[in-house]
PDB file of C-alpha atoms in Angstrom:
ATOM      1  CA  UNK A   1      -7.127   6.331 -14.334  1.00 89.00           C
ATOM      2  CA  UNK A   2      -8.479   3.553 -16.506  1.00 95.00           C
ATOM      3  CA  UNK A   3     -11.782   1.707 -16.622  1.00 97.00           C
ATOM      4  CA  UNK A   4     -11.909  -1.914 -17.748  1.00 97.00           C
ATOM      5  CA  UNK A   5     -14.866  -4.285 -18.158  1.00 97.00           C
ATOM      6  CA  UNK A   6     -15.117  -8.021 -18.666  1.00 98.00           C
ATOM      7  CA  UNK A   7     -18.045 -10.407 -19.187  1.00 97.00           C
ATOM      8  CA  UNK A   8     -18.166 -14.059 -18.211  1.00 98.00           C
ATOM      9  CA  UNK A   9     -21.501 -15.337 -19.581  1.00 97.00           C
ATOM     10  CA  UNK A  10     -20.806 -18.924 -18.475  1.00 96.00           C
ATOM     11  CA  UNK A  11     -20.888 -18.017 -14.772  1.00 95.00           C
ATOM     12  CA  UNK A  12     -24.553 -18.814 -14.049  1.00 93.00           C
ATOM     13  CA  UNK A  13     -24.754 -20.161 -10.488  1.00 95.00           C
ATOM     14  CA  UNK A  14     -27.129 -18.172  -8.343  1.00 94.00           C
ATOM     15  CA  UNK A  15     -25.452 -16.090  -5.669  1.00 94.00           C
ATOM     16  CA  UNK A  16     -27.496 -14.376  -2.948  1.00 95.00           C
ATOM     17  CA  UNK A  17     -24.920 -12.721  -0.710  1.00 95.00           C
ATOM     18  CA  UNK A  18     -22.845  -9.606  -1.099  1.00 95.00           C
ATOM     19  CA  UNK A  19     -19.248  -8.945  -0.033  1.00 95.00           C
ATOM     20  CA  UNK A  20     -17.227  -5.787   0.418  1.00 94.00           C
ATOM     21  CA  UNK A  21     -13.542  -6.335   1.211  1.00 95.00           C
ATOM     22  CA  UNK A  22     -10.258  -4.461   0.949  1.00 95.00           C
ATOM     23  CA  UNK A  23      -9.353  -0.800   1.010  1.00 94.00           C
ATOM     24  CA  UNK A  24      -8.297   1.764  -1.577  1.00 92.00           C
ATOM     25  CA  UNK A  25      -4.731   2.244  -0.340  1.00 90.00           C
ATOM     26  CA  UNK A  26      -1.302   2.042  -1.985  1.00 87.00           C
ATOM     27  CA  UNK A  27      -0.770  -1.413  -3.449  1.00 90.00           C
ATOM     28  CA  UNK A  28      -4.229  -2.586  -2.474  1.00 94.00           C
ATOM     29  CA  UNK A  29      -7.787  -2.524  -3.786  1.00 96.00           C
ATOM     30  CA  UNK A  30     -11.421  -2.576  -2.768  1.00 96.00           C
ATOM     31  CA  UNK A  31     -13.751  -5.293  -4.072  1.00 97.00           C
ATOM     32  CA  UNK A  32     -17.513  -5.210  -4.082  1.00 97.00           C
ATOM     33  CA  UNK A  33     -19.065  -8.495  -5.116  1.00 97.00           C
ATOM     34  CA  UNK A  34     -22.844  -8.763  -5.455  1.00 97.00           C
ATOM     35  CA  UNK A  35     -25.453 -10.953  -7.166  1.00 97.00           C
ATOM     36  CA  UNK A  36     -25.972 -10.097 -10.823  1.00 96.00           C
ATOM     37  CA  UNK A  37     -29.603  -9.704 -11.770  1.00 90.00           C
ATOM     38  CA  UNK A  38     -28.856 -10.888 -15.285  1.00 89.00           C
ATOM     39  CA  UNK A  39     -27.331 -14.197 -16.314  1.00 90.00           C
ATOM     40  CA  UNK A  40     -23.560 -14.462 -16.304  1.00 96.00           C
ATOM     41  CA  UNK A  41     -20.942 -12.415 -14.489  1.00 97.00           C
ATOM     42  CA  UNK A  42     -19.636  -8.916 -15.136  1.00 98.00           C
ATOM     43  CA  UNK A  43     -16.481  -7.246 -13.895  1.00 98.00           C
ATOM     44  CA  UNK A  44     -15.987  -3.469 -13.664  1.00 98.00           C
ATOM     45  CA  UNK A  45     -12.494  -2.267 -12.787  1.00 98.00           C
ATOM     46  CA  UNK A  46     -11.420   1.289 -12.034  1.00 97.00           C
ATOM     47  CA  UNK A  47      -7.657   1.439 -11.634  1.00 96.00           C
ATOM     48  CA  UNK A  48      -5.157   4.198 -10.918  1.00 91.00           C
ATOM     49  CA  UNK A  49      -2.517   2.347 -12.927  1.00 90.00           C
ATOM     50  CA  UNK A  50      -2.953   2.427 -16.696  1.00 91.00           C
ATOM     51  CA  UNK A  51      -1.935  -0.181 -19.232  1.00 91.00           C
ATOM     52  CA  UNK A  52      -2.523  -3.427 -17.344  1.00 92.00           C
ATOM     53  CA  UNK A  53      -5.682  -4.588 -19.140  1.00 94.00           C
ATOM     54  CA  UNK A  54      -4.085  -7.876 -20.228  1.00 94.00           C
ATOM     55  CA  UNK A  55      -2.896  -8.653 -16.694  1.00 94.00           C
ATOM     56  CA  UNK A  56      -6.403  -8.016 -15.319  1.00 96.00           C
ATOM     57  CA  UNK A  57      -7.881 -10.239 -18.019  1.00 96.00           C
ATOM     58  CA  UNK A  58      -5.476 -13.049 -17.090  1.00 94.00           C
ATOM     59  CA  UNK A  59      -6.450 -12.725 -13.403  1.00 94.00           C
ATOM     60  CA  UNK A  60     -10.201 -12.876 -14.126  1.00 96.00           C
ATOM     61  CA  UNK A  61      -9.919 -15.645 -16.724  1.00 96.00           C
ATOM     62  CA  UNK A  62      -8.193 -17.668 -14.030  1.00 94.00           C
ATOM     63  CA  UNK A  63     -10.691 -16.638 -11.366  1.00 95.00           C
ATOM     64  CA  UNK A  64     -13.719 -17.576 -13.495  1.00 96.00           C
ATOM     65  CA  UNK A  65     -12.157 -20.893 -14.491  1.00 95.00           C
ATOM     66  CA  UNK A  66     -12.911 -21.940 -10.886  1.00 94.00           C
ATOM     67  CA  UNK A  67     -15.701 -19.628  -9.787  1.00 95.00           C
ATOM     68  CA  UNK A  68     -19.069 -19.898 -11.549  1.00 96.00           C
ATOM     69  CA  UNK A  69     -21.262 -17.454  -9.599  1.00 96.00           C
ATOM     70  CA  UNK A  70     -23.453 -14.994 -11.511  1.00 97.00           C
ATOM     71  CA  UNK A  71     -22.041 -11.887  -9.875  1.00 97.00           C
ATOM     72  CA  UNK A  72     -21.128  -8.315 -10.515  1.00 98.00           C
ATOM     73  CA  UNK A  73     -17.648  -7.464  -9.328  1.00 98.00           C
ATOM     74  CA  UNK A  74     -16.666  -3.828  -8.850  1.00 98.00           C
ATOM     75  CA  UNK A  75     -12.962  -3.168  -8.285  1.00 98.00           C
ATOM     76  CA  UNK A  76     -11.462   0.082  -7.125  1.00 97.00           C
ATOM     77  CA  UNK A  77      -7.739  -0.466  -7.547  1.00 97.00           C
ATOM     78  CA  UNK A  78      -4.838   1.578  -6.179  1.00 93.00           C
ATOM     79  CA  UNK A  79      -2.043  -0.452  -7.720  1.00 91.00           C
ATOM     80  CA  UNK A  80      -2.633  -3.842  -6.061  1.00 93.00           C
ATOM     81  CA  UNK A  81       0.002  -6.464  -6.800  1.00 87.00           C
ATOM     82  CA  UNK A  82      -1.253  -9.578  -8.666  1.00 85.00           C
ATOM     83  CA  UNK A  83      -0.884 -11.521  -5.392  1.00 86.00           C
ATOM     84  CA  UNK A  84      -3.121  -9.044  -3.527  1.00 90.00           C
ATOM     85  CA  UNK A  85      -5.713  -9.120  -6.311  1.00 94.00           C
ATOM     86  CA  UNK A  86      -6.104 -12.878  -5.943  1.00 92.00           C
ATOM     87  CA  UNK A  87      -6.149 -12.679  -2.123  1.00 93.00           C
ATOM     88  CA  UNK A  88      -8.858 -10.013  -2.185  1.00 95.00           C
ATOM     89  CA  UNK A  89     -10.968 -12.008  -4.665  1.00 96.00           C
ATOM     90  CA  UNK A  90     -10.611 -15.171  -2.561  1.00 93.00           C
ATOM     91  CA  UNK A  91     -11.560 -13.162   0.508  1.00 94.00           C
ATOM     92  CA  UNK A  92     -14.696 -11.812  -1.188  1.00 95.00           C
ATOM     93  CA  UNK A  93     -15.695 -15.313  -2.314  1.00 95.00           C
ATOM     94  CA  UNK A  94     -15.179 -16.601   1.235  1.00 92.00           C
ATOM     95  CA  UNK A  95     -17.647 -13.996   2.499  1.00 91.00           C
ATOM     96  CA  UNK A  96     -20.422 -14.834   0.018  1.00 93.00           C
ATOM     97  CA  UNK A  97     -19.981 -18.606   0.350  1.00 89.00           C
ATOM     98  CA  UNK A  98     -20.162 -18.577   4.171  1.00 82.00           C
TER      99      UNK A  98
ATOM    100  CA  UNK B   1      27.327   5.646  10.769  1.00 44.00           C
ATOM    101  CA  UNK B   2      24.473   3.667   9.342  1.00 54.00           C
ATOM    102  CA  UNK B   3      22.002   2.059  11.712  1.00 62.00           C
ATOM    103  CA  UNK B   4      19.725  -0.878  10.997  1.00 83.00           C
ATOM    104  CA  UNK B   5      17.474  -0.165   8.051  1.00 91.00           C
ATOM    105  CA  UNK B   6      13.745  -0.758   7.958  1.00 94.00           C
ATOM    106  CA  UNK B   7      11.036  -0.657   5.327  1.00 96.00           C
ATOM    107  CA  UNK B   8       9.975   2.981   4.530  1.00 97.00           C
ATOM    108  CA  UNK B   9      13.395   4.412   5.479  1.00 97.00           C
ATOM    109  CA  UNK B  10      14.717   6.841   2.891  1.00 97.00           C
ATOM    110  CA  UNK B  11      18.365   6.400   2.064  1.00 96.00           C
ATOM    111  CA  UNK B  12      20.814   8.577   0.204  1.00 96.00           C
ATOM    112  CA  UNK B  13      23.276   6.568  -1.874  1.00 94.00           C
ATOM    113  CA  UNK B  14      26.817   7.487  -2.825  1.00 92.00           C
ATOM    114  CA  UNK B  15      26.066   7.281  -6.531  1.00 86.00           C
ATOM    115  CA  UNK B  16      23.057   6.509  -8.690  1.00 81.00           C
ATOM    116  CA  UNK B  17      24.887   3.446 -10.005  1.00 82.00           C
ATOM    117  CA  UNK B  18      24.633   1.923  -6.503  1.00 84.00           C
ATOM    118  CA  UNK B  19      21.185   0.563  -7.372  1.00 87.00           C
ATOM    119  CA  UNK B  20      21.374  -2.798  -9.049  1.00 85.00           C
ATOM    120  CA  UNK B  21      18.710  -5.093 -10.475  1.00 82.00           C
ATOM    121  CA  UNK B  22      17.748  -8.482  -9.012  1.00 75.00           C
ATOM    122  CA  UNK B  23      20.110 -10.022 -11.568  1.00 72.00           C
ATOM    123  CA  UNK B  24      22.969  -7.922 -10.209  1.00 69.00           C
ATOM    124  CA  UNK B  25      23.177  -5.603 -13.179  1.00 69.00           C
ATOM    125  CA  UNK B  26      23.942  -1.937 -12.454  1.00 66.00           C
ATOM    126  CA  UNK B  27      20.946  -0.543 -14.251  1.00 66.00           C
ATOM    127  CA  UNK B  28      18.365   1.816 -12.947  1.00 68.00           C
ATOM    128  CA  UNK B  29      16.389   3.569 -15.673  1.00 69.00           C
ATOM    129  CA  UNK B  30      14.725   6.210 -13.510  1.00 70.00           C
ATOM    130  CA  UNK B  31      17.342   7.819 -11.272  1.00 76.00           C
ATOM    131  CA  UNK B  32      18.108  11.291 -12.507  1.00 78.00           C
ATOM    132  CA  UNK B  33      21.898  11.776 -12.583  1.00 77.00           C
ATOM    133  CA  UNK B  34      21.406  15.484 -11.824  1.00 79.00           C
ATOM    134  CA  UNK B  35      19.712  14.808  -8.507  1.00 83.00           C
ATOM    135  CA  UNK B  36      20.998  13.259  -5.320  1.00 88.00           C
ATOM    136  CA  UNK B  37      20.074   9.553  -5.378  1.00 92.00           C
ATOM    137  CA  UNK B  38      17.484   9.067  -2.618  1.00 94.00           C
ATOM    138  CA  UNK B  39      15.721   5.690  -2.611  1.00 95.00           C
ATOM    139  CA  UNK B  40      13.290   3.995  -0.231  1.00 96.00           C
ATOM    140  CA  UNK B  41      13.759   0.672   1.544  1.00 96.00           C
ATOM    141  CA  UNK B  42      11.189  -1.832   0.263  1.00 95.00           C
ATOM    142  CA  UNK B  43       9.601  -4.608   2.264  1.00 95.00           C
ATOM    143  CA  UNK B  44      11.644  -7.775   1.965  1.00 92.00           C
ATOM    144  CA  UNK B  45      14.632  -9.561   3.387  1.00 90.00           C
ATOM    145  CA  UNK B  46      18.117  -8.148   3.529  1.00 84.00           C
ATOM    146  CA  UNK B  47      20.126 -11.072   2.218  1.00 82.00           C
ATOM    147  CA  UNK B  48      23.835 -11.230   1.319  1.00 82.00           C
ATOM    148  CA  UNK B  49      24.139  -7.573   2.314  1.00 84.00           C
ATOM    149  CA  UNK B  50      21.647  -6.530  -0.371  1.00 90.00           C
ATOM    150  CA  UNK B  51      18.936  -4.102   0.688  1.00 93.00           C
ATOM    151  CA  UNK B  52      15.695  -4.107  -1.352  1.00 94.00           C
ATOM    152  CA  UNK B  53      15.024  -0.525  -2.480  1.00 94.00           C
ATOM    153  CA  UNK B  54      12.461   1.305  -4.542  1.00 93.00           C
ATOM    154  CA  UNK B  55      13.344   4.077  -6.960  1.00 91.00           C
ATOM    155  CA  UNK B  56      10.953   6.872  -7.812  1.00 88.00           C
ATOM    156  CA  UNK B  57      11.342   8.600 -11.160  1.00 79.00           C
ATOM    157  CA  UNK B  58       9.900  11.931 -12.151  1.00 74.00           C
ATOM    158  CA  UNK B  59       6.695  10.369 -13.499  1.00 73.00           C
ATOM    159  CA  UNK B  60       4.162   8.366 -11.538  1.00 69.00           C
ATOM    160  CA  UNK B  61       4.704   5.204 -13.584  1.00 70.00           C
ATOM    161  CA  UNK B  62       8.478   5.452 -13.195  1.00 77.00           C
ATOM    162  CA  UNK B  63       8.874   3.154 -10.242  1.00 81.00           C
ATOM    163  CA  UNK B  64      11.616   0.644 -10.159  1.00 85.00           C
ATOM    164  CA  UNK B  65      12.504  -2.091  -7.685  1.00 89.00           C
ATOM    165  CA  UNK B  66      16.147  -2.924  -7.178  1.00 91.00           C
ATOM    166  CA  UNK B  67      18.752  -3.557  -4.531  1.00 92.00           C
ATOM    167  CA  UNK B  68      21.683  -1.734  -3.026  1.00 93.00           C
ATOM    168  CA  UNK B  69      24.513  -2.499  -0.623  1.00 91.00           C
ATOM    169  CA  UNK B  70      24.851  -1.169   2.901  1.00 90.00           C
ATOM    170  CA  UNK B  71      28.292   0.190   2.031  1.00 91.00           C
ATOM    171  CA  UNK B  72      26.654   2.523  -0.526  1.00 92.00           C
ATOM    172  CA  UNK B  73      24.436   4.227   2.060  1.00 94.00           C
ATOM    173  CA  UNK B  74      25.465   7.788   2.952  1.00 94.00           C
ATOM    174  CA  UNK B  75      22.484   9.028   4.970  1.00 95.00           C
ATOM    175  CA  UNK B  76      19.189   7.650   6.212  1.00 96.00           C
ATOM    176  CA  UNK B  77      15.875   9.171   7.356  1.00 96.00           C
ATOM    177  CA  UNK B  78      13.139   7.320   9.203  1.00 96.00           C
ATOM    178  CA  UNK B  79       9.494   8.390   8.707  1.00 97.00           C
ATOM    179  CA  UNK B  80       9.309   9.721  12.286  1.00 95.00           C
ATOM    180  CA  UNK B  81      12.342  11.936  11.581  1.00 95.00           C
ATOM    181  CA  UNK B  82      10.843  13.207   8.318  1.00 95.00           C
ATOM    182  CA  UNK B  83       7.623  14.203  10.022  1.00 91.00           C
ATOM    183  CA  UNK B  84       9.402  17.059  11.775  1.00 86.00           C
ATOM    184  CA  UNK B  85      10.961  18.343   8.581  1.00 86.00           C
ATOM    185  CA  UNK B  86       9.184  21.200   6.846  1.00 84.00           C
ATOM    186  CA  UNK B  87       8.373  21.182   3.165  1.00 86.00           C
ATOM    187  CA  UNK B  88       9.639  24.028   0.993  1.00 88.00           C
ATOM    188  CA  UNK B  89       7.469  27.053   1.633  1.00 88.00           C
ATOM    189  CA  UNK B  90       6.064  27.109  -1.889  1.00 91.00           C
ATOM    190  CA  UNK B  91       4.939  23.483  -1.483  1.00 94.00           C
ATOM    191  CA  UNK B  92       3.217  23.733   1.907  1.00 93.00           C
ATOM    192  CA  UNK B  93      -0.198  24.554   0.462  1.00 94.00           C
ATOM    193  CA  UNK B  94      -0.400  21.149  -1.238  1.00 96.00           C
ATOM    194  CA  UNK B  95      -3.112  19.076   0.372  1.00 96.00           C
ATOM    195  CA  UNK B  96      -0.841  16.197   1.396  1.00 97.00           C
ATOM    196  CA  UNK B  97       1.440  18.598   3.313  1.00 96.00           C
ATOM    197  CA  UNK B  98      -1.544  20.341   4.896  1.00 96.00           C
ATOM    198  CA  UNK B  99      -2.822  16.931   5.952  1.00 97.00           C
ATOM    199  CA  UNK B 100       0.548  16.137   7.508  1.00 96.00           C
ATOM    200  CA  UNK B 101       0.544  19.320   9.595  1.00 95.00           C
ATOM    201  CA  UNK B 102      -3.076  18.667  10.604  1.00 96.00           C
ATOM    202  CA  UNK B 103      -2.056  15.241  11.911  1.00 96.00           C
ATOM    203  CA  UNK B 104       1.014  16.701  13.608  1.00 94.00           C
ATOM    204  CA  UNK B 105      -1.211  18.983  15.680  1.00 94.00           C
ATOM    205  CA  UNK B 106      -3.964  16.404  16.281  1.00 94.00           C
ATOM    206  CA  UNK B 107      -1.784  13.455  17.278  1.00 93.00           C
ATOM    207  CA  UNK B 108       0.158  15.232  20.003  1.00 90.00           C
ATOM    208  CA  UNK B 109      -0.873  12.758  22.684  1.00 89.00           C
ATOM    209  CA  UNK B 110      -0.178   9.636  20.621  1.00 93.00           C
ATOM    210  CA  UNK B 111       2.401   7.471  22.389  1.00 92.00           C
ATOM    211  CA  UNK B 112       3.471   5.678  19.225  1.00 95.00           C
ATOM    212  CA  UNK B 113       5.985   6.703  16.653  1.00 96.00           C
ATOM    213  CA  UNK B 114       4.700   7.725  13.205  1.00 97.00           C
ATOM    214  CA  UNK B 115       5.634   9.641  10.101  1.00 97.00           C
ATOM    215  CA  UNK B 116       5.051  10.144   6.391  1.00 97.00           C
ATOM    216  CA  UNK B 117       5.964   7.664   3.666  1.00 97.00           C
ATOM    217  CA  UNK B 118       5.324   7.662  -0.095  1.00 95.00           C
ATOM    218  CA  UNK B 119       5.720  10.868  -2.066  1.00 94.00           C
ATOM    219  CA  UNK B 120       5.566  13.112   1.038  1.00 96.00           C
ATOM    220  CA  UNK B 121       8.370  11.226   2.798  1.00 97.00           C
ATOM    221  CA  UNK B 122      10.428  11.192  -0.363  1.00 96.00           C
ATOM    222  CA  UNK B 123      10.033  14.916  -0.957  1.00 96.00           C
ATOM    223  CA  UNK B 124      10.827  15.800   2.664  1.00 96.00           C
ATOM    224  CA  UNK B 125      13.983  13.668   2.605  1.00 96.00           C
ATOM    225  CA  UNK B 126      15.273  14.633  -0.809  1.00 94.00           C
ATOM    226  CA  UNK B 127      13.873  18.086  -1.453  1.00 93.00           C
ATOM    227  CA  UNK B 128      12.869  16.801  -4.899  1.00 92.00           C
ATOM    228  CA  UNK B 129       9.229  17.699  -5.702  1.00 92.00           C
ATOM    229  CA  UNK B 130       7.213  14.449  -5.770  1.00 93.00           C
ATOM    230  CA  UNK B 131       3.888  15.396  -4.172  1.00 94.00           C
ATOM    231  CA  UNK B 132       1.097  16.289  -6.594  1.00 93.00           C
ATOM    232  CA  UNK B 133      -2.244  18.066  -6.191  1.00 92.00           C
ATOM    233  CA  UNK B 134      -4.156  14.843  -5.685  1.00 89.00           C
ATOM    234  CA  UNK B 135      -1.487  12.938  -3.734  1.00 91.00           C
ATOM    235  CA  UNK B 136      -2.622  10.999  -0.673  1.00 93.00           C
ATOM    236  CA  UNK B 137      -0.632  11.218   2.510  1.00 96.00           C
ATOM    237  CA  UNK B 138       0.988   7.863   3.226  1.00 96.00           C
ATOM    238  CA  UNK B 139       0.954   7.626   7.006  1.00 97.00           C
ATOM    239  CA  UNK B 140       3.133   5.019   8.718  1.00 98.00           C
ATOM    240  CA  UNK B 141       2.333   4.139  12.327  1.00 97.00           C
ATOM    241  CA  UNK B 142       4.798   1.982  14.246  1.00 97.00           C
ATOM    242  CA  UNK B 143       3.020  -0.367  16.635  1.00 97.00           C
ATOM    243  CA  UNK B 144       5.507  -2.702  18.317  1.00 96.00           C
ATOM    244  CA  UNK B 145       2.814  -3.634  20.861  1.00 96.00           C
ATOM    245  CA  UNK B 146      -0.663  -4.859  20.034  1.00 95.00           C
ATOM    246  CA  UNK B 147      -3.068  -2.098  19.091  1.00 94.00           C
ATOM    247  CA  UNK B 148      -6.505  -2.427  20.581  1.00 91.00           C
ATOM    248  CA  UNK B 149      -9.349  -2.495  18.036  1.00 92.00           C
ATOM    249  CA  UNK B 150     -11.165   0.351  19.819  1.00 94.00           C
ATOM    250  CA  UNK B 151      -7.971   2.390  19.943  1.00 94.00           C
ATOM    251  CA  UNK B 152      -7.501   1.756  16.205  1.00 95.00           C
ATOM    252  CA  UNK B 153     -11.070   2.865  15.501  1.00 95.00           C
ATOM    253  CA  UNK B 154     -10.615   6.117  17.452  1.00 95.00           C
ATOM    254  CA  UNK B 155      -7.349   6.768  15.676  1.00 96.00           C
ATOM    255  CA  UNK B 156      -8.835   6.048  12.250  1.00 96.00           C
ATOM    256  CA  UNK B 157     -11.795   8.331  12.959  1.00 96.00           C
ATOM    257  CA  UNK B 158      -9.397  11.164  13.836  1.00 96.00           C
ATOM    258  CA  UNK B 159      -7.119  10.506  10.848  1.00 96.00           C
ATOM    259  CA  UNK B 160      -9.979  10.365   8.387  1.00 94.00           C
ATOM    260  CA  UNK B 161     -11.173  13.793   9.531  1.00 95.00           C
ATOM    261  CA  UNK B 162      -7.958  15.296   8.086  1.00 96.00           C
ATOM    262  CA  UNK B 163      -8.294  17.691   5.128  1.00 94.00           C
ATOM    263  CA  UNK B 164      -6.877  15.193   2.602  1.00 95.00           C
ATOM    264  CA  UNK B 165      -7.014  11.454   2.015  1.00 95.00           C
ATOM    265  CA  UNK B 166      -4.720   9.472   4.294  1.00 97.00           C
ATOM    266  CA  UNK B 167      -3.452   6.018   3.460  1.00 96.00           C
ATOM    267  CA  UNK B 168      -2.560   4.722   6.936  1.00 97.00           C
ATOM    268  CA  UNK B 169      -0.345   1.681   7.284  1.00 97.00           C
ATOM    269  CA  UNK B 170       0.456   0.100  10.647  1.00 98.00           C
ATOM    270  CA  UNK B 171       3.867  -1.553  10.989  1.00 98.00           C
ATOM    271  CA  UNK B 172       4.242  -4.296  13.593  1.00 97.00           C
ATOM    272  CA  UNK B 173       7.512  -6.196  14.151  1.00 95.00           C
ATOM    273  CA  UNK B 174       6.124  -8.923  11.836  1.00 95.00           C
ATOM    274  CA  UNK B 175       4.079  -7.297   9.098  1.00 97.00           C
ATOM    275  CA  UNK B 176       2.086  -4.252   8.061  1.00 97.00           C
ATOM    276  CA  UNK B 177      -1.617  -3.704   7.511  1.00 97.00           C
ATOM    277  CA  UNK B 178      -4.117  -0.986   6.655  1.00 97.00           C
ATOM    278  CA  UNK B 179      -5.355   0.896   9.730  1.00 97.00           C
ATOM    279  CA  UNK B 180      -8.655   1.497   7.932  1.00 96.00           C
ATOM    280  CA  UNK B 181      -9.160  -2.202   7.274  1.00 95.00           C
ATOM    281  CA  UNK B 182      -8.177  -3.183  10.830  1.00 95.00           C
ATOM    282  CA  UNK B 183     -10.539  -0.576  12.278  1.00 95.00           C
ATOM    283  CA  UNK B 184     -13.517  -1.332  10.042  1.00 91.00           C
ATOM    284  CA  UNK B 185     -13.296  -4.993   8.967  1.00 83.00           C
ATOM    285  CA  UNK B 186     -13.677  -6.530  12.433  1.00 62.00           C
ATOM    286  CA  UNK B 187     -13.687  -9.464  13.031  1.00 66.00           C
ATOM    287  CA  UNK B 188     -12.667 -10.596   9.566  1.00 79.00           C
ATOM    288  CA  UNK B 189      -9.203 -11.489   8.405  1.00 91.00           C
ATOM    289  CA  UNK B 190      -7.222  -8.628   6.971  1.00 94.00           C
ATOM    290  CA  UNK B 191      -4.427  -8.330   4.442  1.00 95.00           C
ATOM    291  CA  UNK B 192      -1.012  -8.601   6.095  1.00 96.00           C
ATOM    292  CA  UNK B 193       2.089  -7.503   4.200  1.00 95.00           C
ATOM    293  CA  UNK B 194       5.008  -9.640   5.352  1.00 95.00           C
ATOM    294  CA  UNK B 195       8.622  -9.803   4.161  1.00 93.00           C
ATOM    295  CA  UNK B 196       7.676 -13.026   2.361  1.00 92.00           C
ATOM    296  CA  UNK B 197       4.619 -11.630   0.616  1.00 92.00           C
ATOM    297  CA  UNK B 198       0.994 -10.918   1.422  1.00 94.00           C
ATOM    298  CA  UNK B 199      -1.316 -13.158   3.401  1.00 94.00           C
ATOM    299  CA  UNK B 200      -4.738 -12.953   5.007  1.00 93.00           C
ATOM    300  CA  UNK B 201      -4.647 -13.203   8.792  1.00 93.00           C
ATOM    301  CA  UNK B 202      -6.235 -11.883  11.924  1.00 90.00           C
ATOM    302  CA  UNK B 203      -3.351 -11.291  14.310  1.00 92.00           C
ATOM    303  CA  UNK B 204      -0.652  -8.952  12.944  1.00 95.00           C
ATOM    304  CA  UNK B 205       1.359  -9.282  16.165  1.00 96.00           C
ATOM    305  CA  UNK B 206       1.534 -13.067  16.044  1.00 92.00           C
ATOM    306  CA  UNK B 207       1.684 -14.533  12.571  1.00 86.00           C
ATOM    307  CA  UNK B 208       2.292 -18.116  13.711  1.00 78.00           C
ATOM    308  CA  UNK B 209      -1.014 -18.015  15.548  1.00 55.00           C
ATOM    309  CA  UNK B 210      -2.987 -16.001  13.028  1.00 46.00           C
ATOM    310  CA  UNK B 211      -6.394 -17.420  13.935  1.00 48.00           C
ATOM    311  CA  UNK B 212      -6.486 -16.104  17.502  1.00 43.00           C
ATOM    312  CA  UNK B 213      -7.172 -12.444  17.765  1.00 40.00           C
TER     313      UNK B 213
END
């Protein structure tokens, strides 16, 4: 079990909706995305697989190079593949941008 | 005789050197030469006679993805065959095994085939201890025909009342998905695990027409 946090202070666009997608099951993850009350975005990851901090950072650096919402993202990961991580994040964004 | 293999099937290989890497090298770091080499069929295509398999080592992080050849397969066990196998007596008190016997007695009327995967399936097939105190039960449900959303919700409600956490995966002829997500995420798209990778879609029984559910 490992906890990882990232900050993306440049993500300042106001977001009003909340999304909850995914499930905590083998090779998958749960994402809760909600408006951040402060400026910028924050990411909180709890993962069952240790030692992948750099891979998570690469995923979120890429994600926040396109997404600029001031959100809090909570991830509960059960060993999601990088492909599933991106799909789940896209899915959460789709929900809040509807 | 070896029948057609499917994802989640456990297979016993002739030798541990029968697992090769994607580059064709005979190298598997985690198979213990003192144990019989049981591996699990991974999701993917069987191409050029190569079966995608997963190897489980003695530690949680010791997972390895490789390939093997059909000619190396000695025995196979499907999840629905493993379900009827009993764990070693000293292991039966583990929560994942208790959860399995709970489901066995509560799913008597279910007209679909199902069984354990993950560490429970592996331990039942191989006899090698793999289940831990906190292990979930990986539950595989085979649904060749479309599962009604209401039926899925009833089933999920029953499964989630089991004594331990159940990770329930539904296998259709085209892909697999989480029963929990299908039962609770209506009418949103869900994550579908196909042989070509993962996609978001809404009809697991008809991938070409994913928008109509």
